[in-house]
PDB file of C-alpha atoms and ligand atoms in Angstrom:
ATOM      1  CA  UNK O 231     -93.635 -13.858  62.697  1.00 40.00           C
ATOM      2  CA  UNK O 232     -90.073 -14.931  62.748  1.00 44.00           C
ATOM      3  CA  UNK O 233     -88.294 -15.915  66.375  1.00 43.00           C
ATOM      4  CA  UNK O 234     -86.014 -13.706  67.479  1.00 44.00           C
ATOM      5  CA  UNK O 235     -82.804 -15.820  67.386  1.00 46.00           C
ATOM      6  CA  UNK O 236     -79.563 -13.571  68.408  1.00 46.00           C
ATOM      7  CA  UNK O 237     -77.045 -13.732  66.167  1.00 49.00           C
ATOM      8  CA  UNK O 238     -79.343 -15.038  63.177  1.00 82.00           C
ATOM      9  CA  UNK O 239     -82.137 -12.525  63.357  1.00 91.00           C
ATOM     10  CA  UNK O 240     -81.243  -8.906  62.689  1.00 97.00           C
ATOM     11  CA  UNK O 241     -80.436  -6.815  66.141  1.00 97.00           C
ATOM     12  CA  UNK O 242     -79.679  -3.764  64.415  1.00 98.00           C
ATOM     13  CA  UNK O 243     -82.208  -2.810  61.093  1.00 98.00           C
ATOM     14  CA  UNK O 244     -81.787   0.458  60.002  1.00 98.00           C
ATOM     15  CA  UNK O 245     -84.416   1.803  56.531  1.00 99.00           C
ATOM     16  CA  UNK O 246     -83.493   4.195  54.522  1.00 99.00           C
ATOM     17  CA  UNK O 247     -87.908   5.652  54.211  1.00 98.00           C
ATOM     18  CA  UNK O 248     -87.265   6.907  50.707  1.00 99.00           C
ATOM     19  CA  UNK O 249     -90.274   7.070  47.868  1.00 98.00           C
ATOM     20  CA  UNK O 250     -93.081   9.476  49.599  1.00 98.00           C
ATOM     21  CA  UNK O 251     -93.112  11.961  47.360  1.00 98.00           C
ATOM     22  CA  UNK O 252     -93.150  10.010  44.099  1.00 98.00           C
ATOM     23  CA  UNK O 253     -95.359   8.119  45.766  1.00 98.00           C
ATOM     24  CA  UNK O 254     -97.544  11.004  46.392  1.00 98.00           C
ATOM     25  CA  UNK O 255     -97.168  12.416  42.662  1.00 98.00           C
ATOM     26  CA  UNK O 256     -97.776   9.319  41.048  1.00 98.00           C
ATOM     27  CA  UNK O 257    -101.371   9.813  42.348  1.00 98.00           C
ATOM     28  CA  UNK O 258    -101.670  13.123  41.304  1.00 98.00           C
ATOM     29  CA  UNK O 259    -100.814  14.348  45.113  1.00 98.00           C
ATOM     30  CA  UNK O 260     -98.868  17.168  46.705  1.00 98.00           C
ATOM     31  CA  UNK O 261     -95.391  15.356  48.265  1.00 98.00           C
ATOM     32  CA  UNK O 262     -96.353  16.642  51.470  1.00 98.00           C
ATOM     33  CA  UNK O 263     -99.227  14.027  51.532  1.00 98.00           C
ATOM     34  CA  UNK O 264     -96.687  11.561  50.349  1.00 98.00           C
ATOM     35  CA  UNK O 265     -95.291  12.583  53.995  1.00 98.00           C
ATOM     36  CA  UNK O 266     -98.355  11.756  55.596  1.00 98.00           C
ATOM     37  CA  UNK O 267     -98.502   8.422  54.534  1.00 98.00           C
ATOM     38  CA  UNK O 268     -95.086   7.381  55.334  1.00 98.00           C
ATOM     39  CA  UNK O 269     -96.137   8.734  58.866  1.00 98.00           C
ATOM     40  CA  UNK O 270     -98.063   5.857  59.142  1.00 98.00           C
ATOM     41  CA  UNK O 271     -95.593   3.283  57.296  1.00 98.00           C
ATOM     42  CA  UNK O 272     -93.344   4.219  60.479  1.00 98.00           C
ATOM     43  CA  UNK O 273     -95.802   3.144  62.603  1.00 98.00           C
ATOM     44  CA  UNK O 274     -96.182  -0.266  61.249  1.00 98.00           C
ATOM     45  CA  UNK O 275     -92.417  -0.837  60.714  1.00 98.00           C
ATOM     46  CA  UNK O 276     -91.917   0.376  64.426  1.00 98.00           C
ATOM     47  CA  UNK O 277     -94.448  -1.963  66.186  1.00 98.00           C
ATOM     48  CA  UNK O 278     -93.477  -4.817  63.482  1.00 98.00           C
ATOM     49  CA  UNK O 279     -89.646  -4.534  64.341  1.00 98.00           C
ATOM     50  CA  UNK O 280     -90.452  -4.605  68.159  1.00 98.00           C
ATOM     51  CA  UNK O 281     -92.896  -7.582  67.654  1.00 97.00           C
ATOM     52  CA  UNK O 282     -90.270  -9.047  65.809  1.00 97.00           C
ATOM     53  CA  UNK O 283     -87.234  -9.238  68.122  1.00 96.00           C
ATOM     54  CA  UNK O 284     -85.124  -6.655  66.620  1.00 98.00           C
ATOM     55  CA  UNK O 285     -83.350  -4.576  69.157  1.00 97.00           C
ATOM     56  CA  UNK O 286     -82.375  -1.057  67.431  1.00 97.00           C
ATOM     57  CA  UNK O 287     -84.428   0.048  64.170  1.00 98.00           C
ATOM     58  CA  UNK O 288     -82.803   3.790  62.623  1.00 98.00           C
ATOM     59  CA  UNK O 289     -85.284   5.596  60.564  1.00 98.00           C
ATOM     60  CA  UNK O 290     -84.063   7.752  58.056  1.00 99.00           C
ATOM     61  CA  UNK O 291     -86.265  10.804  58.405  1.00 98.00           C
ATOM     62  CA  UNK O 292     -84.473  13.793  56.825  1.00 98.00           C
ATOM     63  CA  UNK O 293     -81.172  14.310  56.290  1.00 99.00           C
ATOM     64  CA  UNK O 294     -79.045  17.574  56.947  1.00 98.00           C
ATOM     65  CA  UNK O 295     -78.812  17.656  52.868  1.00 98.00           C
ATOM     66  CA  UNK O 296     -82.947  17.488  52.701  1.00 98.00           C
ATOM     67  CA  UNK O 297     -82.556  21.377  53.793  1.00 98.00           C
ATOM     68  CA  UNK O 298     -81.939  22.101  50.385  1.00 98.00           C
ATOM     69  CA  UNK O 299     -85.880  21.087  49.413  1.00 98.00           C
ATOM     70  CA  UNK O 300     -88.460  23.898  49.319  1.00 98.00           C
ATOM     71  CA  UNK O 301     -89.588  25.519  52.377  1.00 98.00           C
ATOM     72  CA  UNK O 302     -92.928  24.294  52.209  1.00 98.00           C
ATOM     73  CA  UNK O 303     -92.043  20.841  52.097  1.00 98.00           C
ATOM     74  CA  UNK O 304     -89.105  21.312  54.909  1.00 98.00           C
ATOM     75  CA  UNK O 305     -92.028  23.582  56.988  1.00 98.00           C
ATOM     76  CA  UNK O 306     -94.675  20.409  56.656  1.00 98.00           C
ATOM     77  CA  UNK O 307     -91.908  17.342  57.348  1.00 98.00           C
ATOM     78  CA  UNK O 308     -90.898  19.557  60.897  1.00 98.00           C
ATOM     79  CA  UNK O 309     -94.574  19.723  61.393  1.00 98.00           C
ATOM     80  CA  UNK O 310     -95.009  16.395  60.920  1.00 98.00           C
ATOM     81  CA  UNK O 311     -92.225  15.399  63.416  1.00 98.00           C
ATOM     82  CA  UNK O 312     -93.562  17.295  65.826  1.00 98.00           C
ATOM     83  CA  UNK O 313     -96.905  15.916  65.695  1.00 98.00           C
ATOM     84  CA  UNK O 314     -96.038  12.529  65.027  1.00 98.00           C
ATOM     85  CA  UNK O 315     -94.038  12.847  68.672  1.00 98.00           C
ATOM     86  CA  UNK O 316     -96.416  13.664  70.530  1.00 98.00           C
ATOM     87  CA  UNK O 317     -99.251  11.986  69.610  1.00 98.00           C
ATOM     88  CA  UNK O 318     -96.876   8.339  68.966  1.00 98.00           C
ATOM     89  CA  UNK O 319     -95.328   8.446  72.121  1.00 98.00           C
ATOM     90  CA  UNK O 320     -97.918   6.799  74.387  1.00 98.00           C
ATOM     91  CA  UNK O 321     -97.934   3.843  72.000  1.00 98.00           C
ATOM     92  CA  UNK O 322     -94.339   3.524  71.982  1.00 98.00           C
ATOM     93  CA  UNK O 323     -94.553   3.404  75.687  1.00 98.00           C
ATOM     94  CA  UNK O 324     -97.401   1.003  75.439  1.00 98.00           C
ATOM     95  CA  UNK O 325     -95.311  -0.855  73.065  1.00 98.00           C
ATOM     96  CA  UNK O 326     -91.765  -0.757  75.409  1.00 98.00           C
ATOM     97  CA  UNK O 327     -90.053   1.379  72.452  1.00 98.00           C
ATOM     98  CA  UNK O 328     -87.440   3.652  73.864  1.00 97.00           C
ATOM     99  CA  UNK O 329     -86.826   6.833  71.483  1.00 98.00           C
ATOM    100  CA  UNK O 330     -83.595   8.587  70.655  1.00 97.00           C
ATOM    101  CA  UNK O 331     -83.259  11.133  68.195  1.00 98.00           C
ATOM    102  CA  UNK O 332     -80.335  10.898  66.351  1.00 97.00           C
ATOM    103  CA  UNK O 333     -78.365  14.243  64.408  1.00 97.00           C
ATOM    104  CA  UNK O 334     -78.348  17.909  64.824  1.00 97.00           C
ATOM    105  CA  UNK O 335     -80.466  19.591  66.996  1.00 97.00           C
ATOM    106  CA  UNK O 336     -79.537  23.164  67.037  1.00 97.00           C
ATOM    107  CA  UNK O 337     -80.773  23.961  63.695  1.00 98.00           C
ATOM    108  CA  UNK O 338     -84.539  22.142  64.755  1.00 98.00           C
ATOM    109  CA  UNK O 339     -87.067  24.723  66.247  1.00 98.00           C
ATOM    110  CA  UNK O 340     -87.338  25.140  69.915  1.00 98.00           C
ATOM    111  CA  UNK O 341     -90.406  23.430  70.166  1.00 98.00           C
ATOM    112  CA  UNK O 342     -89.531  20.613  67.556  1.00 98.00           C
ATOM    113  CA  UNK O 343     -87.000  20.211  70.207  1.00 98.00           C
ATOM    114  CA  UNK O 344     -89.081  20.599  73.288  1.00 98.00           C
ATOM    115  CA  UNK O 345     -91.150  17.337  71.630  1.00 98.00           C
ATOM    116  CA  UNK O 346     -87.890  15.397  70.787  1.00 98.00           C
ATOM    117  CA  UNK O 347     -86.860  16.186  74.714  1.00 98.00           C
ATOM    118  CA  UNK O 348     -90.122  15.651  76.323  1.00 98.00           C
ATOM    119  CA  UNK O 349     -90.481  11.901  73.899  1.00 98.00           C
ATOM    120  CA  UNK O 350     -86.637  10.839  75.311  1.00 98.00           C
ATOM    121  CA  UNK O 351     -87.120  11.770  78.652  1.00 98.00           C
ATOM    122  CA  UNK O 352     -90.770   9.753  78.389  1.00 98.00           C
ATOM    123  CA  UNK O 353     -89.445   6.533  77.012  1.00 98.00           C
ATOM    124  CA  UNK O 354     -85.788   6.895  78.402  1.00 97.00           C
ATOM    125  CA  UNK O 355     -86.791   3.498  80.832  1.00 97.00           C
ATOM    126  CA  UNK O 356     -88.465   1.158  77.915  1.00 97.00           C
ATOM    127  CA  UNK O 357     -85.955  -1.591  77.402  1.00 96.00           C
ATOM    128  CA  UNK O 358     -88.076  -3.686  74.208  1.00 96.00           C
ATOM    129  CA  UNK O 359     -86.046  -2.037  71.204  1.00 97.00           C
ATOM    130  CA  UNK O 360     -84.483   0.961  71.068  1.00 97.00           C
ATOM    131  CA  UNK O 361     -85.768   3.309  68.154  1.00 98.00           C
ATOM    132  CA  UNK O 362     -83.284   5.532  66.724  1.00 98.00           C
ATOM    133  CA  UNK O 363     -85.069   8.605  64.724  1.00 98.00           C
ATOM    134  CA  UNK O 364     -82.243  10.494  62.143  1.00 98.00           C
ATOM    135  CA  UNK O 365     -83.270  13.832  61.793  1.00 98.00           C
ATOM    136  CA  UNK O 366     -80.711  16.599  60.357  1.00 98.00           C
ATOM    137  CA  UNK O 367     -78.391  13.696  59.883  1.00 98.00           C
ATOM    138  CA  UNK O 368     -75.234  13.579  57.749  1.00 98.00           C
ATOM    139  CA  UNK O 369     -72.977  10.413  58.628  1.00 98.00           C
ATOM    140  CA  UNK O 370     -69.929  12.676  57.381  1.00 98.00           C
ATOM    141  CA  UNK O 371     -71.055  15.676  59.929  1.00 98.00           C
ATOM    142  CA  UNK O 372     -71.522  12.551  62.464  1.00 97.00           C
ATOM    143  CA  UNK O 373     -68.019  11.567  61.714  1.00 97.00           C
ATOM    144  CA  UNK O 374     -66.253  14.936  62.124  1.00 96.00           C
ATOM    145  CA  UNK O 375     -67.999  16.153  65.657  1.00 95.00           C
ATOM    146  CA  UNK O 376     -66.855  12.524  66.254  1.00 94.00           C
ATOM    147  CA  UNK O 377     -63.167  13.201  65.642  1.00 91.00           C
ATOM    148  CA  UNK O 378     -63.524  16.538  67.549  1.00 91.00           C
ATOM    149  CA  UNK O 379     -64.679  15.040  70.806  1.00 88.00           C
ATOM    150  CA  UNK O 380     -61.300  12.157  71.337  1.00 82.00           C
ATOM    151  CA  UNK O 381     -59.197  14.119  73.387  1.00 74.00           C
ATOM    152  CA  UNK O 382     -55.781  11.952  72.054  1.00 74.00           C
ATOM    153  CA  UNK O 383     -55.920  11.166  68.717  1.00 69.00           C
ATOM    154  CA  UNK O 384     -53.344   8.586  68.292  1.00 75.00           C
ATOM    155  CA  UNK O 385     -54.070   6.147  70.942  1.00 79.00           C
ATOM    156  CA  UNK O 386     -57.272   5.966  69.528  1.00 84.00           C
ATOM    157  CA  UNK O 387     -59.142   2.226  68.765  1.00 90.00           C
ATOM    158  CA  UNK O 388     -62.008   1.531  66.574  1.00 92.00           C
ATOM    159  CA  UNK O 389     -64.278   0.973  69.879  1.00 91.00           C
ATOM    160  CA  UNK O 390     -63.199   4.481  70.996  1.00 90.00           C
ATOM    161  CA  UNK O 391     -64.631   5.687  67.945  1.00 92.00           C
ATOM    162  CA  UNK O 392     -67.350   3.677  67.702  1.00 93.00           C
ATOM    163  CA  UNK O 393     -67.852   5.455  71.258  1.00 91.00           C
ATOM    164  CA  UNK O 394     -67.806   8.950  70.337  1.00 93.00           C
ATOM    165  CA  UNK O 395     -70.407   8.191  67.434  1.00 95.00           C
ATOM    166  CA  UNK O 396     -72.438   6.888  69.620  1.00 93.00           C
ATOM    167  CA  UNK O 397     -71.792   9.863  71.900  1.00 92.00           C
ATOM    168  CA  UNK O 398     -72.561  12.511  69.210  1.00 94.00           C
ATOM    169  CA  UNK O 399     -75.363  10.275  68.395  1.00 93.00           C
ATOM    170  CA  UNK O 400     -76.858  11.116  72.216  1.00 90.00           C
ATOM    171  CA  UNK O 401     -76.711   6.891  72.707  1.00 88.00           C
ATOM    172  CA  UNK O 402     -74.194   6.999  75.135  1.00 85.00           C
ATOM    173  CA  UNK O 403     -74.752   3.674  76.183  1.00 87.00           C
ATOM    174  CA  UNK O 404     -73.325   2.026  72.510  1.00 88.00           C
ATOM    175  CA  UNK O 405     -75.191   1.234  69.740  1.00 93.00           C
ATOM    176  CA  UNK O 406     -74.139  -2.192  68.005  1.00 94.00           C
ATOM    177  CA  UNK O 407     -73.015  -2.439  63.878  1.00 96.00           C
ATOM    178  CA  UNK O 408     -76.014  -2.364  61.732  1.00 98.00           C
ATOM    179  CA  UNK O 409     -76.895  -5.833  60.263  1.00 98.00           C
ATOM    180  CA  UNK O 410     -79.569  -4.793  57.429  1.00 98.00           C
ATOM    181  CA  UNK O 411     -79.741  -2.346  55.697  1.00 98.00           C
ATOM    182  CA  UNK O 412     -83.103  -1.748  53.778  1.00 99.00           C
ATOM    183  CA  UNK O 413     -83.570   1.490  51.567  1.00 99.00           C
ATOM    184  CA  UNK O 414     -87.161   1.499  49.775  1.00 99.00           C
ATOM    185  CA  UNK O 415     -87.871   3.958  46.619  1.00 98.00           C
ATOM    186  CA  UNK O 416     -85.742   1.986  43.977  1.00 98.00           C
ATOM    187  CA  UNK O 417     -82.389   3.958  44.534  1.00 98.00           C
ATOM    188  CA  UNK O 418     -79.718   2.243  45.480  1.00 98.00           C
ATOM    189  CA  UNK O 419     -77.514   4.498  47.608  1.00 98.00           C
ATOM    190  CA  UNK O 420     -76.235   5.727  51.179  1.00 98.00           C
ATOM    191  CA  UNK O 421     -76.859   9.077  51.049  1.00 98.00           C
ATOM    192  CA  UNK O 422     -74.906   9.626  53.762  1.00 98.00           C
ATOM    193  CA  UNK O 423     -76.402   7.736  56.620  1.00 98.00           C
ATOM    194  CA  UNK O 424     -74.500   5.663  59.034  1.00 98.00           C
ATOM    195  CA  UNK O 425     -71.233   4.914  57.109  1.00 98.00           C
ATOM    196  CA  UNK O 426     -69.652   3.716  59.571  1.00 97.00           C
ATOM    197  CA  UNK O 427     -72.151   1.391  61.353  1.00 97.00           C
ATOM    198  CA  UNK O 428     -72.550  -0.230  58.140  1.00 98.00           C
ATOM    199  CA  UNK O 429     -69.100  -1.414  57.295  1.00 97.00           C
ATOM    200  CA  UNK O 430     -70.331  -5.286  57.332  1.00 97.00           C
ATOM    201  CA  UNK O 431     -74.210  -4.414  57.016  1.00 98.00           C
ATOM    202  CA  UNK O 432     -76.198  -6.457  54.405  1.00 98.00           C
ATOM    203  CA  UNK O 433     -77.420  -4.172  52.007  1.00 98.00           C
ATOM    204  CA  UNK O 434     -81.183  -5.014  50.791  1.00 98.00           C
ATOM    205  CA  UNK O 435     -83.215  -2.610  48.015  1.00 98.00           C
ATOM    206  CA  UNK O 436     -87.114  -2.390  47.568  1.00 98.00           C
ATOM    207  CA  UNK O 437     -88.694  -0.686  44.341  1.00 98.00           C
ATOM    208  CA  UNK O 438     -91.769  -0.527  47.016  1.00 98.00           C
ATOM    209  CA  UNK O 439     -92.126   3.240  47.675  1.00 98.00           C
ATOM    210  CA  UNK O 440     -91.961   3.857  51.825  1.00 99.00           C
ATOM    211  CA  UNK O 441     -95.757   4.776  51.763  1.00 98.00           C
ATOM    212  CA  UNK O 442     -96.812   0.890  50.129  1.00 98.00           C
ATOM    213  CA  UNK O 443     -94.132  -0.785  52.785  1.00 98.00           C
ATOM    214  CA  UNK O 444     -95.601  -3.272  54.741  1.00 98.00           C
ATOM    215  CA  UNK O 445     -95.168  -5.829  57.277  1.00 98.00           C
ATOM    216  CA  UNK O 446     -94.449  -8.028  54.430  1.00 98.00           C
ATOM    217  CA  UNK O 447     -91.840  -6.488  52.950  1.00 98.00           C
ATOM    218  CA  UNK O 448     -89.959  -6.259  56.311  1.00 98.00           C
ATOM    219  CA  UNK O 449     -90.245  -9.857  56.125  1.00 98.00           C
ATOM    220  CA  UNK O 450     -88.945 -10.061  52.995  1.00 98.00           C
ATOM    221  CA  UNK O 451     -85.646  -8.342  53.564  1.00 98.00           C
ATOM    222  CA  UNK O 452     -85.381 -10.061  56.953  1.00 97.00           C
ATOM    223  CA  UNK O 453     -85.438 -13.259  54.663  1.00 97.00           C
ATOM    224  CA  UNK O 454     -82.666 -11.761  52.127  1.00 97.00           C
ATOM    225  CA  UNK O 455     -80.513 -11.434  54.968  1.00 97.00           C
ATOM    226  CA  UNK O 456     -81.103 -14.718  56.575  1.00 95.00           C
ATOM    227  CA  UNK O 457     -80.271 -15.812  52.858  1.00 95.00           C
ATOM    228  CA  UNK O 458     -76.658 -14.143  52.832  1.00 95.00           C
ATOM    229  CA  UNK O 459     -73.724 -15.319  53.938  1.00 94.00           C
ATOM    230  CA  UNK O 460     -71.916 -13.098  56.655  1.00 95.00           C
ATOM    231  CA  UNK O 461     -67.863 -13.474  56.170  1.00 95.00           C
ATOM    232  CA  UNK O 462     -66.664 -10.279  57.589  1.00 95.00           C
ATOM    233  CA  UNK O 463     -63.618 -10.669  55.633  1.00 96.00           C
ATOM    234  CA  UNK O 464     -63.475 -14.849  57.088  1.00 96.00           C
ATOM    235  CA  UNK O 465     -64.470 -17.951  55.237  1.00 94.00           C
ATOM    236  CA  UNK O 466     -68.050 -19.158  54.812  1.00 88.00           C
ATOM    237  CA  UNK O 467     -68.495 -20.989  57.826  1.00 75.00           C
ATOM    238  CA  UNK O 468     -70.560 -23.544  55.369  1.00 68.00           C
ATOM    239  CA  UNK O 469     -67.490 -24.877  53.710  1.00 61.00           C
TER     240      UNK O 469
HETATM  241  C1  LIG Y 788     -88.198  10.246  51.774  1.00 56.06           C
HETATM  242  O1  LIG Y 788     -88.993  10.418  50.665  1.00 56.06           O
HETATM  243  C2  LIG Y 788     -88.522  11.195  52.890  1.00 56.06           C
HETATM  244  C3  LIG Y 788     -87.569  12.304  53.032  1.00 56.06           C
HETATM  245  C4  LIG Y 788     -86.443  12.434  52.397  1.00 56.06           C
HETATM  246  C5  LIG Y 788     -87.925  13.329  53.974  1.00 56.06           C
HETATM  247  P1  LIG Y 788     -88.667  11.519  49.572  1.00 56.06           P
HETATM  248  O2  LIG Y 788     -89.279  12.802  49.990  1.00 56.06           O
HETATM  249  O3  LIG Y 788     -87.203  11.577  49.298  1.00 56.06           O
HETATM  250  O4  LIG Y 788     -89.428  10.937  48.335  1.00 56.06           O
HETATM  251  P2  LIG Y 788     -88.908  10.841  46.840  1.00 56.06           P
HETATM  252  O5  LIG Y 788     -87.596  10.099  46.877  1.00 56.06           O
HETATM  253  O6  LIG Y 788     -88.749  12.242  46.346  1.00 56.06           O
HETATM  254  O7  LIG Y 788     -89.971  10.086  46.142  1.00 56.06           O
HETATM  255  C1  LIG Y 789     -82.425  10.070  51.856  1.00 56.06           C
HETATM  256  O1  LIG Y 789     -83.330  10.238  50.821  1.00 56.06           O
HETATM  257  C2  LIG Y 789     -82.916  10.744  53.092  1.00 56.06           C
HETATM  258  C3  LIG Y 789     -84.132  10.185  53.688  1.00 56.06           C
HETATM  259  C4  LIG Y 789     -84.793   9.148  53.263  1.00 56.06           C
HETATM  260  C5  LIG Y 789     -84.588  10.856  54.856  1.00 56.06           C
HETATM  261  P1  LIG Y 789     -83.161  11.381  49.718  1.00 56.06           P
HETATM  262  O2  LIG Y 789     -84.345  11.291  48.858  1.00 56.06           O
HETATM  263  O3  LIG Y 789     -82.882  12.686  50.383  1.00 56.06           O
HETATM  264  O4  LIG Y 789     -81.829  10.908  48.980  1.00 56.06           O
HETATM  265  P2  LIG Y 789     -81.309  11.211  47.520  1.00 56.06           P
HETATM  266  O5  LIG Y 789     -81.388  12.705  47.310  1.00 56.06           O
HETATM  267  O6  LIG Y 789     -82.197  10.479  46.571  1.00 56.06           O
HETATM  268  O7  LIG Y 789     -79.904  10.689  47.508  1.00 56.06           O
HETATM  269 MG1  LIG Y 790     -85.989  10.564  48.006  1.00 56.06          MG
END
């Protein structure tokens, strides 16, 4: 287990939990179960992240573009959210995980949102790591509601900003920069998730689906990004 050194260990991870359906398929399986699985890849990644010293982990869980699927598949993920709050958030109490649900809500159903409420409101005083859940997220959408809510536009600094994202975001309390990145599936893309918290994030891609991600994989692109040198537009501080 690494040490959780400020500054040199990641405080902000955010995954990108792509690959359960082809993961599912490519064992002759509906997606859906390819869903299921994942479920339980969260799991692991959550408690592993906590254990590990990070202090915010975003999980990509659907974006507001994944509406577009089929309605069976969109009907079984907001099933699966549901469940998966309910019956995960005595563990994440256990574990000192605080839960905030990042994106839209008024397009989730009223108990989907009940569960999301009832899961905040439960965790709202764990202070271990702070687990950020995307659901119905688009960073552009994020961006614009962002815009709307800063009353005077032109004395407006990036902190401000940074401020009303975090707002929109219902983390009213700031959320720092991402420092990794990880997307899993093989693609290597955005797809429109935190664009602006990952101006200076290290960007790390797994071919391992989300399903087969394990504690050593995490490792692994902690490593890569121990491995990288962080300018910010500076020098190397090495030279
Ligand atoms: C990620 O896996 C989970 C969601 C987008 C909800 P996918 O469902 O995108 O799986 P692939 O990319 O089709 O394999
Ligand atoms: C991004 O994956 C969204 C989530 C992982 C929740 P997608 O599978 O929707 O992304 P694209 O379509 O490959 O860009
Ligand atoms: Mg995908």
């Amino acid at each position: 287990m690494h040490a959780a050194v400020p500054g040199f260990y990641p405080q902000h991870v955010a995954i990108i939990m792509d690959g359960n359906g082809r993961w599912a398929q490519q064992r002759g399986r509906p997606r859906t179960f390819g869903h299921l699985e994942g479920a339980k890849s969260v799991r692991r990644a959550v408690e592993h992240a906590r254990r590990s010293g990070v202090r915010f982990l975003t999980l990509y869980a659907f974006s507001s573009d994944n509406w577009s699927r089929p309605q069976d598949e969109v009907h079984a993920l907001m099933k699966l959210f549901r469940r998966k709050l309910v019956s995960e958030t005595p563990r994440l109490l256990e574990n000192g995980v605080r839960l905030s649900v990042v994106g839209r809500r008024d397009r989730l159903s009223p108990e989907l949102r009940r569960a999301i409420d009832a899961a905040e409101r439960e965790t709202a005083d764990c202070g271990g790591m702070t687990l950020r859940l995307a659901v119905d997220y688009s960073s552009r959408d994020t961006l614009v509601r962002a815009a709307t809510i800063l009353p005077r536009a032109e004395e407006m600094t990036r902190d401000d900003f940074a401020r009303a994202i975090a707002m929109v975001n219902h983390c009213p309390g700031g959320v720092p920069d991402v420092d990794l990145l990880v997307r899993t599936g093989g693609e290597q893309r955005l797809s429109d998730f935190l664009l602006w918290e990952c101006a200076y994030a290290e960007l790390v891609f797994s071919r391992r689906m989300w399903p087969d991600f394990a504690e050593a994989d995490f490792d692994q692109a902690v490593d890569e990004f121990r491995s990288r040198d962080r300018r910010f537009g500076g020098l190397s501080k090495a030279i």
